[in-house]
Amino acid sequence: MLTKVPLLYIILLVNSLSLAYTHYGIAPDYLTIYVSAFLSVACLSRALRWYRFKNKTFTLAQAKHQIRMTVLFANIMGVGFSWWSYTLYGYGDFALQAHVAYYMSITVIGIIICLIHLPAAAWSASVTVGIPFVIFFFWSGQPVFVAIASNFLMVVAVLVMITLSYYRAFSSVIDAKQELEIQNRRTHKLNAQNEILANQDGLTKLANRRSFASYLNKKLQADLQQRNFIVGLIDLDGFKPVNDIHGHAAGDRVLTEVSMRLKKLLSDDCMLARIGGDEFALVIDHSAVHDEIHVLGKSITEALQRPFTMRTGLVQISGSCGFAIYPEAGSTADELMDRADFALYEAKSRARGSSIIFSSEHERLIRQKSQVELALTQSVSSQQMTLHYQPIVDGASGKIVGFEALARWFHSELGHIPPDQFIAIAEKTGIVTDITLNLFEQAVQQLKSWPEPLYLSFNLSVQDVINRKTLDLLKLILDKHLVGTSRVQFEITETIMMTDLEHCSNITREMQQMGFKVALDDFGSGYSSLSYLHKLAFDTLKIDRSFVHNLHLDQRSQGIVKTILALCTSFNVSCTVEGVESEEQKNLLLALGCQYMQGYYFYRPADISTFPLV
Ligand code: C2E
Ligand code: CA
């Protein structure tokens, strides 16, 4: 349409100039020169105006305005040119009058064709120009003009009909186009929303793991000068019990508050993301000076240690941080994340709520770990792992009531590797269940020869507990050796229980139903929340050796042990104290009411053959 309207004005201009030319000298100059010049300038300016619109896109309101203006101008120009033509008609002979008639009819037809996309303008132009034209020439009584008027009427009628049907087809195309545009806009909006959802954590509105990884990769690609920046991982300690004890809504509120506290602490150009349940990650341009990074770590851990106010009361958690410095710690995203994760793991095992920077010492540990990992896979199949046993005694009489089996691994090249180290690696590499089953088989073979009521206390790792199938496999081993479940106690740490309180409680309940005994191991070393104890199914509580260490010096430890003992009595579960190393500790524990004990004072873990079994 934008290209056709200027054509209309060009037709009008050329036709009018030719009419002025034929009437020049015959009609007065004001008509052939001035009025015609005025009308020509008006035509040209309108044509130019439309030409300028050539590449312009109109909004709906603008388009409507332009259509209204076009209809108005079509009518004004129609009236103007008609008046001019009729005036000229009065000055010429028959041939010139015929030129006027011809000019008017052909111009109206041309206008209708050019305005085919704008029927309102086409029709109003044909009415304002056409009707007076027909009346005028019918009125003239001159047969040639009457014939021209009749022909004109016929052609215009047909043209109006064509315009109408053309317009309908055209407007349905426009409607379809508009619909398509609306659909496109909707698709764009949805795409934008999807993009946000795919890259944002729904709860905290921070970046998610995916967008964090892509940010880190882009940063590494862009950073050609190898300027220092740090990758940090933050993991909340004690968050799972919040979910279990206060409910998921409270857990969500803690996570949102954590994200706000972290955002407040970090500069705007820091990339902060929530990359897992209670895991956050950051990338920040920072100096590589360790002291300065420690200051950052300290401010983060302190911010997380402040209590969170919930409707159910105050919630206390903490957070540990692991940092990896680019480019020292690694040059790829995976390397940096692995190193930061390693540092985080170190921080968590050292002291909750601390921060550690990945160092060359860690690099050495990683190499050692991978050697152990490799050796471990070979050792399981070659059965290099053996068991030592540590008696559990009745503290008063010193009589052995059972034995805790403790894994031992001596590797020909790597030497003696402590069980807590290789069990942790085996858990990560997913072969811990093979080790457990292998060791359990060895232990049950021993247990078979022990007189009743001596029992076996056997440590399980987190995967053994979580995977329900392992329990069946353990039971199968007992069945194979015709040993009853009542002679076995499984030791499960409270940290394991906390990985999934509900699931683990169900499993330990099932263990009890099968006849096994369950001991809550290392109690006091983990979350130590007395409030969840009633949710757990267990028969024995093993008090962590850290409470025994300073028992004779520390009134508080004595108080805690006393409270735990009272709790065991009220829950009707037995209690064993670990790590008794001196007579003084033993006597104190007896005085506090403790019956079962374990520790170097009585026996160190050793080969079973070294112990009296009766
Ligand atoms: P745990 O279950 O707390 O085992 C007790 C640890 O304390 C043993 O260390 C034992 O040697 C040590 N211990 C015993 N009495 C005393 C004492 O009086 N003073 C001191 N300072 N320590 C004492 P060990 O054998 O190095 O085992 C370490 C950890 O490795 C165990 O801690 C247990 O969590 C894990 N572990 C050992 N064997 C196995 C196993 O067969 N399976 C699994 N899943 N974990 C095992
Ligand atoms: Ca144990």
XYZ file of C-alpha atoms and ligand atoms in Angstrom:
661
model
C 0.000 0.000 0.000
C 2.841 2.364 0.872
C 4.213 2.161 -2.673
C 0.830 2.478 -4.400
C -0.398 5.710 -2.822
C 2.518 7.785 -4.208
C 1.683 6.278 -7.652
C -1.852 7.607 -7.264
C -0.515 11.115 -6.800
C 1.848 10.713 -9.749
C -1.089 9.650 -11.983
C -3.064 12.624 -10.743
C -0.135 14.952 -11.333
C 0.710 13.759 -14.863
C -2.959 13.674 -15.944
C -3.598 17.131 -14.490
C -0.512 18.617 -16.116
C -1.589 17.242 -19.501
C -5.055 18.782 -18.975
C -3.495 22.106 -18.014
C -1.292 21.887 -21.095
C -4.213 21.332 -23.494
C -6.116 24.215 -21.897
C -3.142 26.567 -21.724
C -3.908 29.841 -23.504
C -7.575 28.905 -23.848
C -8.573 28.884 -20.203
C -7.410 31.740 -17.945
C -3.852 31.486 -16.628
C -4.952 31.347 -13.013
C -6.529 27.979 -13.852
C -3.900 26.489 -16.145
C -0.886 27.843 -14.284
C -1.591 28.824 -10.667
C -4.368 26.466 -9.617
C -2.727 23.635 -11.532
C 0.645 24.499 -9.908
C -0.966 24.586 -6.453
C -2.677 21.245 -7.006
C 0.558 19.781 -8.413
C 2.568 20.895 -5.396
C -0.094 19.402 -3.091
C 0.119 16.127 -5.041
C 3.908 16.074 -4.932
C 4.093 16.780 -1.230
C 1.607 13.986 -0.487
C 3.516 11.628 -2.802
C 6.803 12.471 -1.075
C 5.269 12.042 2.360
C 4.085 8.555 1.445
C 7.400 7.754 -0.166
C 9.136 8.513 3.130
C 6.923 5.920 4.847
C 8.359 3.258 2.521
C 10.399 1.407 5.147
C 8.446 2.459 8.197
C 6.507 0.016 10.357
C 3.319 1.416 11.861
C 1.688 0.551 15.118
C -2.026 -0.187 14.902
C -2.933 3.302 16.147
C -0.551 4.987 13.718
C -1.879 2.913 10.832
C -5.474 3.876 11.717
C -4.505 7.557 11.812
C -2.785 7.331 8.430
C -5.868 5.668 6.905
C -8.122 8.413 8.250
C -5.782 11.074 6.887
C -5.645 9.333 3.509
C -9.455 9.226 3.259
C -9.598 12.918 4.192
C -6.962 13.946 1.679
C -8.472 11.739 -1.058
C -11.724 13.642 -0.568
C -10.109 17.115 -0.391
C -8.036 16.410 -3.492
C -11.074 14.876 -5.214
C -13.141 17.980 -4.569
C -10.245 20.262 -5.558
C -9.486 18.509 -8.843
C -13.184 18.080 -9.706
C -13.816 21.780 -9.228
C -10.760 22.565 -11.373
C -11.873 20.170 -14.137
C -15.472 21.465 -14.253
C -14.177 25.044 -14.440
C -11.837 24.134 -17.313
C -14.730 22.358 -19.050
C -16.431 25.759 -19.516
C -13.518 27.120 -21.649
C -12.828 24.517 -24.291
C -14.362 23.263 -27.494
C -15.821 19.784 -27.773
C -12.383 18.075 -28.046
C -11.134 19.805 -24.907
C -14.380 19.047 -23.069
C -13.905 15.429 -24.114
C -10.362 15.603 -22.684
C -11.847 16.812 -19.378
C -14.348 13.961 -19.372
C -11.647 11.489 -20.299
C -9.255 12.940 -17.693
C -11.816 12.725 -14.916
C -13.002 9.216 -15.667
C -9.576 7.729 -16.182
C -8.201 9.490 -13.095
C -10.994 8.183 -10.867
C -10.415 4.655 -12.179
C -6.679 5.021 -11.591
C -7.309 6.264 -8.048
C -9.596 3.333 -7.258
C -6.970 0.868 -8.494
C -4.216 2.533 -6.487
C -6.359 2.581 -3.342
C -7.430 -1.037 -3.709
C -5.990 -1.820 -0.212
C -7.833 1.123 1.276
C -11.442 0.603 0.201
C -12.704 3.389 2.459
C -10.520 5.926 0.635
C -11.247 4.383 -2.789
C -15.006 4.439 -2.269
C -15.182 7.904 -0.806
C -13.031 9.237 -3.678
C -15.299 7.519 -6.218
C -18.363 9.001 -4.498
C -17.049 12.588 -4.106
C -15.611 12.664 -7.636
C -17.628 10.007 -9.459
C -21.206 10.973 -8.575
C -20.874 14.675 -9.492
C -19.079 13.506 -12.645
C -21.910 11.213 -13.723
C -24.581 13.813 -12.899
C -22.609 16.565 -14.619
C -22.123 14.688 -17.856
C -25.609 13.150 -17.936
C -26.871 16.681 -17.407
C -24.850 17.950 -20.375
C -27.264 16.007 -22.647
C -24.404 15.507 -25.103
C -24.705 11.819 -26.257
C -20.907 11.240 -26.281
C -20.596 12.482 -22.678
C -23.674 10.573 -21.600
C -22.072 7.454 -23.109
C -18.785 8.205 -21.314
C -20.673 8.757 -18.021
C -22.548 5.452 -18.487
C -19.327 3.570 -19.294
C -17.683 5.219 -16.323
C -20.550 4.190 -14.038
C -20.289 0.574 -15.194
C -16.505 0.390 -14.843
C -16.553 2.054 -11.406
C -19.325 -0.312 -10.204
C -17.280 -3.332 -11.316
C -14.128 -1.849 -9.802
C -15.877 -1.215 -6.477
C -16.961 -4.870 -6.421
C -13.433 -6.042 -7.243
C -12.041 -3.733 -4.545
C -14.475 -5.232 -2.072
C -13.527 -8.835 -2.735
C -9.850 -7.937 -2.978
C -10.106 -6.113 0.328
C -11.702 -9.134 2.012
C -8.895 -11.396 0.815
C -6.360 -8.771 1.786
C -7.762 -8.239 5.275
C -7.876 -11.962 5.940
C -4.164 -12.087 5.011
C -3.560 -9.152 7.375
C -5.571 -10.893 10.137
C -3.567 -14.055 9.661
C -0.370 -12.015 9.752
C -1.477 -10.267 12.922
C -2.386 -13.600 14.506
C 1.033 -14.898 13.523
C 2.671 -11.861 15.078
C 0.721 -12.384 18.316
C 1.787 -16.052 18.294
C 5.373 -15.009 17.649
C 5.264 -12.538 20.498
C 3.829 -15.241 22.788
C 6.512 -17.703 21.700
C 9.194 -15.080 22.332
C 7.767 -14.390 25.790
C 7.610 -18.116 26.585
C 11.148 -18.604 25.305
C 12.346 -15.758 27.512
C 10.534 -17.288 30.514
C 11.980 -20.727 29.722
C 15.431 -19.212 29.436
C 15.027 -17.686 32.915
C 13.679 -20.925 34.392
C 16.465 -22.950 32.829
C 19.112 -20.671 34.313
C 17.631 -19.575 37.600
C 17.075 -21.309 40.882
C 13.350 -21.092 41.510
C 13.610 -20.660 45.282
C 16.396 -18.137 45.800
C 16.286 -16.546 42.314
C 20.055 -16.969 42.161
C 21.760 -18.488 39.127
C 21.533 -22.281 39.064
C 24.264 -24.865 38.478
C 23.809 -24.724 34.712
C 24.169 -20.992 34.360
C 27.013 -20.983 36.892
C 28.942 -23.510 34.776
C 28.378 -21.549 31.594
C 29.405 -18.290 33.326
C 32.623 -19.885 34.570
C 33.416 -21.323 31.148
C 32.800 -17.972 29.459
C 34.953 -16.197 32.031
C 37.796 -18.630 31.425
C 37.528 -18.178 27.658
C 37.431 -14.403 27.939
C 40.286 -14.091 30.412
C 43.377 -14.111 28.256
C 45.529 -12.168 30.718
C 44.985 -14.845 33.359
C 43.883 -12.327 35.970
C 43.250 -13.858 39.375
C 39.778 -14.807 40.393
C 38.466 -17.303 42.871
C 35.913 -20.060 42.687
C 34.239 -20.715 46.006
C 31.929 -23.481 47.155
C 29.789 -23.039 50.245
C 28.046 -25.948 51.886
C 25.670 -25.592 54.791
C 26.317 -27.724 57.852
C 23.350 -28.922 59.829
C 20.822 -27.902 57.198
C 19.226 -31.316 56.751
C 17.982 -31.496 60.349
C 16.280 -28.118 59.761
C 14.191 -29.745 57.049
C 13.575 -32.835 59.153
C 12.772 -31.082 62.400
C 11.230 -27.745 61.356
C 9.722 -28.858 58.042
C 10.503 -28.077 54.394
C 8.910 -24.624 54.457
C 11.343 -23.585 57.187
C 14.189 -25.168 55.206
C 13.188 -23.091 52.170
C 13.127 -19.920 54.266
C 16.610 -20.655 55.612
C 17.927 -21.133 52.067
C 16.345 -17.869 50.892
C 17.770 -16.018 53.890
C 21.191 -17.608 53.289
C 21.128 -16.375 49.681
C 20.226 -12.859 50.878
C 22.983 -12.805 53.474
C 25.517 -13.952 50.893
C 24.318 -11.404 48.312
C 24.653 -8.628 50.861
C 28.221 -9.675 51.601
C 29.431 -10.017 48.053
C 29.951 -7.299 45.481
C 27.481 -6.885 42.621
C 29.900 -8.239 40.030
C 30.279 -11.502 41.952
C 28.578 -14.512 40.374
C 26.628 -16.249 43.122
C 24.662 -19.414 42.412
C 22.769 -22.131 44.219
C 24.136 -25.292 42.666
C 22.519 -27.926 44.872
C 20.168 -28.405 47.812
C 22.303 -26.622 50.383
C 25.292 -25.863 48.182
C 26.184 -22.421 46.867
C 28.968 -21.397 44.519
C 30.622 -18.131 43.664
C 33.071 -16.678 41.201
C 34.632 -13.398 42.208
C 37.486 -11.267 40.904
C 39.822 -11.272 43.851
C 43.477 -11.052 44.724
C 45.316 -14.338 45.241
C 46.581 -13.267 48.669
C 45.520 -16.047 51.003
C 44.982 -13.742 53.995
C 42.493 -11.662 52.016
C 40.626 -14.758 50.841
C 40.493 -15.999 54.428
C 38.893 -12.688 55.431
C 36.211 -13.274 52.772
C 35.738 -16.873 53.974
C 35.437 -15.702 57.558
C 32.818 -13.100 56.739
C 30.814 -15.747 54.843
C 30.974 -18.348 57.608
C 30.165 -15.746 60.266
C 27.150 -14.550 58.308
C 25.842 -18.103 58.120
C 26.388 -18.754 61.811
C 23.977 -16.022 62.884
C 20.721 -17.700 63.973
C 17.734 -17.707 61.614
C 14.419 -16.678 63.084
C 11.649 -19.105 62.134
C 8.061 -19.292 63.302
C 8.993 -22.519 65.095
C 11.903 -20.843 66.879
C 15.533 -19.998 66.226
C 17.476 -22.169 63.814
C 21.236 -22.424 64.000
C 23.303 -23.751 61.127
C 26.786 -23.064 59.854
C 28.506 -23.080 56.519
C 31.884 -24.286 55.310
C 33.762 -22.807 52.329
C 36.288 -24.188 49.921
C 38.181 -21.828 47.588
C 40.228 -22.459 44.479
C 42.332 -19.662 43.010
C 42.581 -19.249 39.247
C 45.009 -19.971 37.602
C 47.020 -21.573 40.466
C 44.512 -24.289 41.274
C 43.436 -25.095 37.731
C 42.808 -23.721 34.304
C 39.490 -25.366 33.404
C 36.066 -25.061 35.010
C 36.094 -28.732 36.017
C 39.518 -28.465 37.619
C 38.602 -25.331 39.556
C 35.317 -26.824 40.754
C 37.023 -30.092 41.774
C 39.725 -28.207 43.688
C 37.213 -25.950 45.422
C 35.192 -29.063 46.288
C 38.275 -30.726 47.716
C 39.027 -27.672 49.846
C 35.387 -27.625 50.982
C 35.579 -31.279 51.959
C 38.735 -30.551 53.954
C 37.026 -27.585 55.650
C 34.060 -29.740 56.596
C 36.161 -32.526 58.019
C 38.432 -30.123 59.907
C 35.874 -27.954 61.678
C 32.380 -27.066 60.657
C 31.963 -23.433 59.794
C 35.522 -22.943 58.521
C 37.003 -22.060 55.144
C 39.976 -23.544 53.344
C 41.913 -22.511 50.227
C 43.098 -25.233 47.910
C 46.894 -25.568 48.274
C 49.830 -27.606 46.999
C 49.482 -29.871 50.048
C 45.959 -30.664 48.852
C 47.374 -31.397 45.409
C 49.628 -34.008 47.010
C 46.678 -35.471 48.913
C 44.689 -35.728 45.688
C 47.501 -37.661 44.033
C 47.724 -39.939 47.054
C 43.970 -40.377 47.019
C 43.948 -41.408 43.417
C 46.681 -43.951 44.157
C 44.562 -45.309 47.009
C 41.535 -45.317 44.737
C 43.350 -47.400 42.166
C 44.797 -49.770 44.762
C 41.380 -50.073 46.424
C 39.628 -51.465 43.360
C 42.308 -54.122 43.011
C 42.334 -54.965 46.725
C 38.623 -55.711 46.992
C 38.828 -58.476 44.439
C 42.130 -59.818 45.790
C 40.682 -59.816 49.332
C 43.545 -57.847 50.878
C 41.262 -56.422 53.527
C 41.144 -58.036 56.906
C 39.506 -57.365 60.247
C 40.714 -56.481 63.668
C 38.375 -56.741 66.594
C 37.983 -54.537 69.624
C 36.139 -55.946 72.611
C 33.153 -54.173 74.120
C 33.237 -54.830 77.834
C 31.114 -54.608 80.904
C 32.956 -51.765 82.623
C 32.474 -53.018 86.171
C 33.633 -56.610 85.639
C 35.819 -56.094 82.556
C 34.020 -59.016 80.959
C 33.870 -59.030 77.132
C 30.273 -58.875 75.911
C 30.924 -58.412 72.195
C 33.428 -57.366 69.536
C 33.458 -54.442 67.157
C 34.932 -55.429 63.811
C 37.324 -52.817 62.397
C 38.631 -52.984 58.841
C 42.363 -53.154 58.213
C 44.147 -52.714 54.928
C 47.831 -53.118 54.404
C 48.940 -52.350 50.884
C 52.356 -53.659 49.774
C 53.411 -50.258 48.344
C 51.198 -47.710 50.098
C 51.572 -49.335 53.525
C 48.872 -49.234 56.177
C 45.862 -47.155 55.131
C 43.451 -46.152 57.936
C 39.873 -47.397 57.505
C 38.128 -44.022 57.793
C 40.276 -42.864 54.840
C 39.720 -45.771 52.480
C 36.070 -46.228 53.444
C 35.443 -42.592 52.469
C 37.173 -43.161 49.118
C 35.316 -46.432 48.590
C 32.053 -44.584 49.243
C 32.897 -42.007 46.612
C 33.928 -44.604 44.051
C 30.858 -46.711 44.781
C 32.664 -49.926 45.796
C 32.013 -49.687 49.513
C 29.211 -52.260 49.446
C 31.587 -54.849 47.963
C 34.004 -54.123 50.819
C 31.220 -54.310 53.410
C 29.942 -57.656 52.143
C 33.443 -59.072 51.922
C 34.304 -57.979 55.477
C 30.934 -59.068 56.862
C 31.482 -62.553 55.463
C 34.881 -62.690 57.245
C 33.325 -61.435 60.496
C 30.421 -63.888 60.395
C 32.860 -66.764 59.887
C 34.487 -65.671 63.159
C 31.195 -65.041 64.928
C 30.152 -68.625 64.234
C 32.874 -69.878 66.591
C 32.163 -67.390 69.414
C 30.198 -68.667 72.386
C 26.834 -67.026 73.031
C 25.989 -64.371 74.135
C 29.041 -62.728 72.503
C 27.888 -60.585 69.636
C 29.417 -58.915 66.610
C 29.207 -55.154 66.244
C 29.728 -54.236 62.607
C 30.151 -50.729 61.092
C 28.045 -49.820 58.084
C 28.752 -46.984 55.699
C 26.206 -44.528 54.403
C 25.625 -46.348 51.142
C 25.085 -49.667 52.928
C 22.297 -48.088 54.928
C 20.664 -46.088 52.184
C 20.607 -48.929 49.676
C 17.913 -51.290 50.947
C 19.298 -54.197 48.891
C 22.503 -54.366 50.970
C 20.473 -55.346 54.021
C 19.125 -58.407 52.176
C 22.633 -59.331 51.050
C 23.931 -59.048 54.639
C 21.081 -61.268 55.835
C 21.899 -63.806 53.106
C 25.457 -64.105 54.444
C 24.125 -64.871 57.931
C 21.711 -67.429 56.516
C 24.528 -69.071 54.583
C 26.480 -69.526 57.835
C 23.378 -70.404 59.842
C 23.906 -67.526 62.271
C 20.945 -65.700 63.818
C 20.409 -61.980 63.276
C 20.168 -61.359 67.042
C 23.933 -61.879 67.348
C 24.719 -58.936 65.076
C 24.633 -55.250 65.864
C 25.016 -52.723 63.065
C 26.826 -49.492 63.965
C 25.473 -46.504 62.082
C 26.807 -43.013 62.727
C 24.421 -40.158 63.453
C 25.915 -38.333 60.445
C 24.695 -41.185 58.225
C 21.250 -41.018 59.818
C 21.124 -37.319 59.049
C 21.636 -37.783 55.301
C 17.985 -38.830 55.124
C 16.443 -39.095 58.547
C 13.156 -40.641 57.456
C 14.563 -43.182 55.023
C 17.377 -44.250 57.363
C 14.978 -44.588 60.303
C 12.782 -46.834 58.189
C 15.760 -48.992 57.291
C 16.991 -49.280 60.896
C 13.436 -50.102 61.987
C 13.416 -52.856 59.400
C 16.791 -54.099 60.691
C 15.263 -54.333 64.157
C 12.241 -56.180 62.804
C 14.612 -58.696 61.187
C 16.198 -59.265 64.602
C 19.374 -57.172 64.229
C 20.463 -54.700 66.885
C 21.206 -51.125 65.850
C 23.780 -48.854 67.514
C 23.866 -45.093 66.972
C 27.618 -44.646 66.536
C 29.885 -41.695 67.402
C 27.009 -39.933 69.149
C 27.948 -36.357 69.935
C 30.425 -35.923 67.082
C 27.807 -34.859 64.562
C 24.656 -32.799 64.874
C 24.144 -33.884 68.470
C 20.597 -32.689 68.496
C 18.723 -34.471 71.208
C 15.472 -33.325 69.645
C 15.565 -35.856 66.805
C 16.628 -38.865 68.885
C 13.048 -39.964 69.443
C 12.584 -40.225 65.693
C 15.312 -42.824 65.326
C 15.042 -46.543 65.817
C 18.079 -47.928 67.696
C 19.013 -50.232 70.579
C 22.350 -48.827 71.693
C 23.852 -45.378 71.795
C 27.620 -45.173 71.480
C 28.940 -42.001 73.083
C 31.782 -40.529 71.014
C 35.250 -40.724 72.503
C 35.614 -36.926 72.373
C 33.447 -36.727 75.516
C 35.682 -39.164 77.379
C 38.941 -37.465 76.506
C 38.802 -34.748 79.177
C 36.138 -36.306 81.330
C 38.109 -36.121 84.580
C 38.935 -32.398 83.981
C 35.776 -31.161 82.426
C 32.593 -30.852 84.476
C 30.603 -30.068 81.319
C 31.560 -33.360 79.626
C 30.530 -35.189 82.798
C 27.205 -33.387 82.734
C 26.653 -34.256 79.087
C 27.501 -37.939 79.613
C 25.145 -38.014 82.593
C 22.339 -36.448 80.542
C 22.878 -38.871 77.672
C 22.835 -41.797 80.093
C 19.571 -40.553 81.582
C 18.153 -40.171 78.095
C 19.155 -43.763 77.236
C 17.366 -44.995 80.342
C 14.224 -43.082 79.448
C 14.362 -44.378 75.835
C 15.075 -47.824 77.176
C 18.218 -48.253 75.080
C 21.644 -49.392 76.225
C 24.709 -47.169 76.158
C 28.352 -47.841 75.339
C 31.086 -45.293 75.892
C 33.915 -45.299 73.338
C 37.556 -44.333 73.802
C 38.107 -45.207 77.454
C 41.850 -44.942 77.840
C 42.504 -44.844 81.592
C 41.367 -46.316 84.849
C 40.383 -42.854 86.038
C 38.031 -42.440 83.072
C 36.610 -45.917 83.635
C 35.903 -45.208 87.316
C 34.339 -41.858 86.567
C 32.101 -43.445 83.937
C 31.083 -46.202 86.329
C 30.250 -43.553 88.902
C 28.111 -41.748 86.325
C 26.186 -44.990 85.786
C 27.728 -46.195 82.560
C 27.755 -49.956 82.033
C 29.328 -50.818 78.678
C 32.681 -49.460 77.583
C 35.253 -49.789 74.859
C 38.747 -48.391 74.601
C 42.490 -48.827 74.767
C 42.290 -49.120 78.557
C 40.547 -52.465 78.134
C 41.762 -53.677 74.762
C 43.184 -52.186 71.579
C 41.758 -53.489 68.284
C 43.708 -56.622 67.339
C 43.492 -59.985 65.631
C 40.696 -62.081 67.118
C 43.115 -64.815 68.143
C 44.612 -62.486 70.797
C 41.394 -62.288 72.852
C 39.997 -64.679 75.445
C 36.624 -65.812 74.119
C 35.261 -67.346 77.282
P 34.635 -45.939 64.843
O 33.454 -46.719 64.409
O 34.387 -44.775 65.758
O 35.659 -46.918 65.443
C 36.370 -46.694 66.591
C 37.728 -46.155 66.271
O 38.299 -45.702 67.472
C 38.663 -47.202 65.734
O 39.561 -46.626 64.818
C 39.411 -47.631 66.952
O 40.686 -48.175 66.689
C 39.515 -46.348 67.692
N 39.627 -46.555 69.136
C 39.148 -47.544 69.896
N 39.421 -47.336 71.203
C 40.108 -46.170 71.255
C 40.682 -45.410 72.311
O 40.620 -45.772 73.469
N 41.279 -44.223 71.985
C 41.363 -43.835 70.701
N 41.972 -42.699 70.452
N 40.850 -44.514 69.680
C 40.231 -45.684 69.954
P 39.848 -47.239 63.440
O 39.950 -48.708 63.524
O 40.966 -46.473 62.841
O 38.501 -46.904 62.658
C 38.200 -45.643 62.317
C 36.849 -45.557 61.702
O 36.789 -46.235 60.461
C 35.777 -46.211 62.540
O 35.406 -45.340 63.553
C 34.705 -46.469 61.552
O 33.925 -45.299 61.358
C 35.490 -46.716 60.293
N 35.542 -48.161 60.063
C 36.379 -49.064 60.568
N 36.078 -50.274 60.092
C 35.011 -50.139 59.297
C 34.230 -51.038 58.506
O 34.453 -52.259 58.481
N 33.196 -50.514 57.806
C 32.928 -49.191 57.845
N 31.892 -48.741 57.112
N 33.630 -48.319 58.568
C 34.674 -48.793 59.279
Ca 32.016 -47.868 65.363
